Tab-separated table of C-alpha atoms and ligand atoms in Angstrom:
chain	number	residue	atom	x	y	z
A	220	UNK	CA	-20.050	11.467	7.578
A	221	UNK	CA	-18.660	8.214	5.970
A	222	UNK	CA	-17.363	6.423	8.692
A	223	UNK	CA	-18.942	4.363	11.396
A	224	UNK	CA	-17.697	2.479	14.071
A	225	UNK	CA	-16.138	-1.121	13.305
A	226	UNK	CA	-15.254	-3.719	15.655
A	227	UNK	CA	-12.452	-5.917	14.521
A	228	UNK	CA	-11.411	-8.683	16.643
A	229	UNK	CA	-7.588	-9.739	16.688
A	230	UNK	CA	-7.463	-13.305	16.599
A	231	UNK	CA	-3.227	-13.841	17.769
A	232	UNK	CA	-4.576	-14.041	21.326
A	233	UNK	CA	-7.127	-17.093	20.290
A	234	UNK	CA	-6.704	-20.523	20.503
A	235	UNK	CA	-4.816	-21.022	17.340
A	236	UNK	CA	-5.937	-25.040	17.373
A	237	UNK	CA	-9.451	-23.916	16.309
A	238	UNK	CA	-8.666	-20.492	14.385
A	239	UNK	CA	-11.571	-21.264	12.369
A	240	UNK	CA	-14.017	-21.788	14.910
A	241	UNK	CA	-12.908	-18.708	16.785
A	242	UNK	CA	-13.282	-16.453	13.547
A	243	UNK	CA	-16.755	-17.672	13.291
A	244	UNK	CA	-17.484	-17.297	17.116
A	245	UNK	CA	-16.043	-13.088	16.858
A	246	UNK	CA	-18.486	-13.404	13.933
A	247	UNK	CA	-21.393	-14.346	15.684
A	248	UNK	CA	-20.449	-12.045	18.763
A	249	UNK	CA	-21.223	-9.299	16.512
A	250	UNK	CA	-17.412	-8.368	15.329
A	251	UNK	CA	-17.736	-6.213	12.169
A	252	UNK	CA	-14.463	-7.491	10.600
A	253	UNK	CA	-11.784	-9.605	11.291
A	254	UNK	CA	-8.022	-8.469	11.875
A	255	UNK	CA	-5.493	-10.979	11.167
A	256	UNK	CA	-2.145	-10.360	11.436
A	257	UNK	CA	0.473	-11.486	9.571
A	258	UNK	CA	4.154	-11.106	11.274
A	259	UNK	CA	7.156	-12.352	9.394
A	260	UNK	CA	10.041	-12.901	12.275
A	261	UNK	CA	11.893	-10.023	10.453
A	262	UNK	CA	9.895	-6.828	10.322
A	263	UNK	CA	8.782	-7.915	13.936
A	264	UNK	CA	10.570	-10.444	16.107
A	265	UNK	CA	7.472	-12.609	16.034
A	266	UNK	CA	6.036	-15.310	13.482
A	267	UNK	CA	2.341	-15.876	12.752
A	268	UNK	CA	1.037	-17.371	9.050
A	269	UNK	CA	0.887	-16.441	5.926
A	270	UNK	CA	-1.539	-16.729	3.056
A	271	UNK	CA	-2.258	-20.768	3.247
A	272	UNK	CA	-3.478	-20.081	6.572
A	273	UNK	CA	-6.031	-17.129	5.365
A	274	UNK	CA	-6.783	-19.398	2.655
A	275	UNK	CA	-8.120	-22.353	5.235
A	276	UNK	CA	-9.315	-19.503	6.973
A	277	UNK	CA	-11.432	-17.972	3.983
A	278	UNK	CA	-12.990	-21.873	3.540
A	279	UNK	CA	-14.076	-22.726	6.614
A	280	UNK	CA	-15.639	-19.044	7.306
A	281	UNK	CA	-17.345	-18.309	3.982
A	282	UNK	CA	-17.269	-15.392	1.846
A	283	UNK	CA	-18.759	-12.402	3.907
A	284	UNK	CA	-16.328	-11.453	6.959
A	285	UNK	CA	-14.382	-8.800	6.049
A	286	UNK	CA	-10.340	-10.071	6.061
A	287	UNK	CA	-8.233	-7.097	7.343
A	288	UNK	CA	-4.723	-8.221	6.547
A	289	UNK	CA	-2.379	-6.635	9.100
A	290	UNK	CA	1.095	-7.242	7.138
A	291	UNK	CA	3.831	-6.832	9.951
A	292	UNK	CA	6.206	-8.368	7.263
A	293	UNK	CA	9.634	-6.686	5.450
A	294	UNK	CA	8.890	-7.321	1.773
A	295	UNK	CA	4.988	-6.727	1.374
A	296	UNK	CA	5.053	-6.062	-2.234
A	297	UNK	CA	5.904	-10.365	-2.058
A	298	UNK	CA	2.673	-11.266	-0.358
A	299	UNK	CA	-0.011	-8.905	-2.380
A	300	UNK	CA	-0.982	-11.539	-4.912
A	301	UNK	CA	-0.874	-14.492	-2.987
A	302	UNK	CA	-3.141	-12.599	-0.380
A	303	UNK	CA	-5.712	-11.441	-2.909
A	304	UNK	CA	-5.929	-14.804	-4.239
A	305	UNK	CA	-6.354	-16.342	-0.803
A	306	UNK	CA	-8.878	-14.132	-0.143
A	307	UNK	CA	-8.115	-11.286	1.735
A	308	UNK	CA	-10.234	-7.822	1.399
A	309	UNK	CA	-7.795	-5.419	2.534
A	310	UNK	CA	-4.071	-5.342	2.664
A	311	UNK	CA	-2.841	-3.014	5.308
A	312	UNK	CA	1.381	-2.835	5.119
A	313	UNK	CA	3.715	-0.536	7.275
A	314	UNK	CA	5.111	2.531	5.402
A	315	UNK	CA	8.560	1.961	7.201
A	316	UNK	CA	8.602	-1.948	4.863
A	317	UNK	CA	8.540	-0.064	1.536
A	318	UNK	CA	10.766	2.523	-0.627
A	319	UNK	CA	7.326	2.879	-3.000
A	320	UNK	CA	4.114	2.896	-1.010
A	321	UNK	CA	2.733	4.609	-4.597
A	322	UNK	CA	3.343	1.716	-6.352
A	323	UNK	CA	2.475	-0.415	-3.774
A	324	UNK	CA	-1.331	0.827	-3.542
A	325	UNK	CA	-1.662	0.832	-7.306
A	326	UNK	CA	-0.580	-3.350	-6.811
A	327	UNK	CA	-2.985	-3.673	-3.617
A	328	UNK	CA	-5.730	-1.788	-5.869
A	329	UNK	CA	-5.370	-4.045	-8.797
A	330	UNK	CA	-5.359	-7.458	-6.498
A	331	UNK	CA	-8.942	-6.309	-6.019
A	332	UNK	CA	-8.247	-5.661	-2.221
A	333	UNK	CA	-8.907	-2.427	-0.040
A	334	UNK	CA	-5.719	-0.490	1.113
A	335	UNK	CA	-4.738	0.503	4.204
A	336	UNK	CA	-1.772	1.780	5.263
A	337	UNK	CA	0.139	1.397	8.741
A	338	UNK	CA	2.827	3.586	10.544
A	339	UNK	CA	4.246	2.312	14.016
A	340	UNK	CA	5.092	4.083	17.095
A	341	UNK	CA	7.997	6.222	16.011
A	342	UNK	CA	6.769	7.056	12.665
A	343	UNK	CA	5.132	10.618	12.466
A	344	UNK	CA	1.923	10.679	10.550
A	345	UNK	CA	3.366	13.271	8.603
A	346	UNK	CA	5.058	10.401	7.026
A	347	UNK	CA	1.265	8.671	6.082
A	348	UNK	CA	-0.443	12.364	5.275
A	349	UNK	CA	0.816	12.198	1.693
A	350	UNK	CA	-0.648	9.275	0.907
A	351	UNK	CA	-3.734	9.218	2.889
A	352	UNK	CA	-5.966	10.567	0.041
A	353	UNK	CA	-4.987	7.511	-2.170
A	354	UNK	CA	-5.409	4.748	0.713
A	355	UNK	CA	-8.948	3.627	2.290
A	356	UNK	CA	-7.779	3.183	6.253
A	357	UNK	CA	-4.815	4.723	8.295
A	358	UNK	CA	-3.691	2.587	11.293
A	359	UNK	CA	-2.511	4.071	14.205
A	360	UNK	CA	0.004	1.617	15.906
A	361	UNK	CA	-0.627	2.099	19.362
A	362	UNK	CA	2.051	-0.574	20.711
A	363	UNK	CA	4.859	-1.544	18.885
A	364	UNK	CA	4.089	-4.162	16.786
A	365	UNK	CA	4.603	-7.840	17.512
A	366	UNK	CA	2.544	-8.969	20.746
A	367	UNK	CA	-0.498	-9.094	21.568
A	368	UNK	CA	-1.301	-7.921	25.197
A	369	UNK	CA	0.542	-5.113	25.380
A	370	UNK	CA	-0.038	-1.718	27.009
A	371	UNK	CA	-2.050	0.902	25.442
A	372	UNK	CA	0.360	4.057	24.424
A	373	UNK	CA	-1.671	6.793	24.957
A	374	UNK	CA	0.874	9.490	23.409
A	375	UNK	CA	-0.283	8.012	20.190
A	376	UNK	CA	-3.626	9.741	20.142
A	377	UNK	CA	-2.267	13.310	19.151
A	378	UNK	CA	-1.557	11.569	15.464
A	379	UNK	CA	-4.976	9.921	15.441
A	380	UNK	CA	-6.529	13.343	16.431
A	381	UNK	CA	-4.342	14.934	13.302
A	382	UNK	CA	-5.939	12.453	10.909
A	383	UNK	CA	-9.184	13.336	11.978
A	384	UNK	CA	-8.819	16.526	11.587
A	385	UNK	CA	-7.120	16.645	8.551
A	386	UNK	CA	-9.073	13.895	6.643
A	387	UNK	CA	-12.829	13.747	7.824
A	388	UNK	CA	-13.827	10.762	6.287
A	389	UNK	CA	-11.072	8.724	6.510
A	390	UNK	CA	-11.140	4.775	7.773
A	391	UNK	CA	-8.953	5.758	10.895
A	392	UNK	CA	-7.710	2.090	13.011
A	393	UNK	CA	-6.088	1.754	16.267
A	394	UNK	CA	-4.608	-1.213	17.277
A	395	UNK	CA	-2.694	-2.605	20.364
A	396	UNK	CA	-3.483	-2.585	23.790
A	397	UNK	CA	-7.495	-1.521	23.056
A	398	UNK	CA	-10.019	-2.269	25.125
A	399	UNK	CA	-12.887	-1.000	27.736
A	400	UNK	CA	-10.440	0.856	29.753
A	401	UNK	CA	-8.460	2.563	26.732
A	402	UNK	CA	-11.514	2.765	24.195
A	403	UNK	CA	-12.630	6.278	25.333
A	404	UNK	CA	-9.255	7.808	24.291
A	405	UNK	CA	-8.994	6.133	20.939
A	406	UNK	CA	-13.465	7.328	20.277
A	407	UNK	CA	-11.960	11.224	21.321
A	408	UNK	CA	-9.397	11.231	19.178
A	409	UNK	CA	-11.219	9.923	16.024
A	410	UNK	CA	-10.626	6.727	15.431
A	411	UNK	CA	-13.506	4.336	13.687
A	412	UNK	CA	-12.033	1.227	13.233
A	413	UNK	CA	-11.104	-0.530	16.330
A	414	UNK	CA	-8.689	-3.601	16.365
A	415	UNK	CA	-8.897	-5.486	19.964
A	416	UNK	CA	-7.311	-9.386	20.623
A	417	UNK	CA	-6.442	-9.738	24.286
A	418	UNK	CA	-9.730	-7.944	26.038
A	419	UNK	CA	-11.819	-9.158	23.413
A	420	UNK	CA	-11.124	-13.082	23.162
A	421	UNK	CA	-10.036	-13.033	26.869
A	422	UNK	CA	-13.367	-11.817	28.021
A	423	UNK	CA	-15.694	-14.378	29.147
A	424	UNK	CA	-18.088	-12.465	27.309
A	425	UNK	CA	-16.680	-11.209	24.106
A	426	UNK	CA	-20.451	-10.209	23.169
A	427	UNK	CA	-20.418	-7.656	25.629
A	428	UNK	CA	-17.471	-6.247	25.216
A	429	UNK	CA	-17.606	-5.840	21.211
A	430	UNK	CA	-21.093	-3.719	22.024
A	431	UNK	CA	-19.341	-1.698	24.691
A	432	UNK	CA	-16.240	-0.631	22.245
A	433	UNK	CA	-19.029	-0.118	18.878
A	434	UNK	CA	-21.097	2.434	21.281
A	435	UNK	CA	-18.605	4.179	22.560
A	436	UNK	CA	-17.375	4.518	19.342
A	437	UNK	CA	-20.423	5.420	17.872
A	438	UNK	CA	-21.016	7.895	20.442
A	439	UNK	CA	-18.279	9.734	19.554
A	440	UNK	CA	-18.818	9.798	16.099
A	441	UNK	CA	-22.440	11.422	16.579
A	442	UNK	CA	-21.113	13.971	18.972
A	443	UNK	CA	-18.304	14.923	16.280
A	444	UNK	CA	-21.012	15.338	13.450
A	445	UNK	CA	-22.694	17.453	15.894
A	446	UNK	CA	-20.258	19.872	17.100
A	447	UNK	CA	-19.339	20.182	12.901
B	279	LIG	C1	0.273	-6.450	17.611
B	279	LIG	C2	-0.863	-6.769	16.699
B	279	LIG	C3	-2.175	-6.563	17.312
B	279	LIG	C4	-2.456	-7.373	18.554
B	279	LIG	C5	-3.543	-6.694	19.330
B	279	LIG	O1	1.434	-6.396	16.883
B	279	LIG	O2	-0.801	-5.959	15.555
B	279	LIG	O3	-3.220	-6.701	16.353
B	279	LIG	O4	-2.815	-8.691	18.298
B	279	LIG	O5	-3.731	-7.371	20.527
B	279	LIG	P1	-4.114	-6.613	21.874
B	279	LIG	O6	-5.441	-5.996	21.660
B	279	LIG	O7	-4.098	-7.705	22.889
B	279	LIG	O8	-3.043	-5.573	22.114
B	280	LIG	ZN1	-2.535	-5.947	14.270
């Protein structure tokens, strides 16, 4: 099987003084990537940063955690070069911000960067399942995007289950509302890579609760490869 579990902290819900610091404190509490998420005021009534900021970011960390670029914005063709450049490893946009996701992964591709590709709550992953052989990680949205802290929509699991089944080794990511109480669900269904900000950087013991969400994971994973 080529998926394992990843743990990918969500740093919106950290102090956003010491972004740096925090990145390298998920780091060293064992976070497998990093999930940053870009929001443009537009495509979700929220704003975040942009590529300066992942830029900063990409200094002060070093080259080795993985940059999972969660693009919540309405053009994302713009921000593809100036992401790559900044330093960025994968670019994961929404399918409902583009008219040509096809040439969209070709542009990701050629930046250098990994591709993954996002649908929100009311988009059916029938809409993703064309491209899914072309892309390296499906997200499942599993609030609607914008906020961190939000509740966990269960209902979303059926698509994540789909994906599985449909597309055994595929980078499957859930993200929004994920946490100890709501991992199980998201492990069932399939998913590998999970994003989690509030329970994560609001635990007093992040540590902890990164292990927690990787075994369960990777529990779930073995018992799949079993049952095959
Ligand atoms: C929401 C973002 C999420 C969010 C997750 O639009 O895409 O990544 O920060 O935060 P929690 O885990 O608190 O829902
Ligand atoms: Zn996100």
């Amino acid at each position: 099987m080529a998926y394992s579990a990843k743990i990918g902290p969500s740093i919106l819900s950290s102090d956003l003084a010491c972004l740096g610091l925090e990145c390298v404190r998920m780091m060293g509490c064992g976070a497998d990537y990093l999930h940053l998420d870009v929001m443009d005021g537009h495509f979700v009534p929220n704003l975040t940063f942009g590529h300066p900021m992942v830029e900063s970011l990409r200094k002060s960390v070093g080259p080795d955690p993985f940059f999972d670029m969660h693009m919540m914005v309405s053009r994302p063709e713009q921000w593809v070069k100036p992401m790559a450049a900044a330093g960025a490893n994968q670019y994961t946009f929404h399918i409902e911000s583009t008219t040509n996701p096809g040439n969209l992964i070709k542009e990701i591709r050629e930046s250098g960067m990994k591709v993954g590709l996002a649908i929100k709550p009311g988009t059916t992953v029938e809409e993703l399942a064309p491209w899914a052989n072309q892309i390296d990680m499906a997200l499942v949205m599993t609030v609607e995007p914008g906020f961190g802290g939000q509740k966990f929509m269960e209902d979303m699991m059926p698509k994540v289950s789909w994906l599985r089944s449909q597309f055994p080794s595929l980078d499957i990511e859930v993200d929004g509302g994920v946490g100890p109480d709501t991992i199980h669900k998201c492990a069932e269904a399939g998913a590998n890579m999970i994003v989690s900000g509030s329970a994560v950087i609001g635990s007093d013991d992040p540590r902890s609760v990164i292990s927690l969400l990787r075994t369960v994971v990777a529990e779930a994973i073995q018992k799949r490869s079993l049952d095959r």
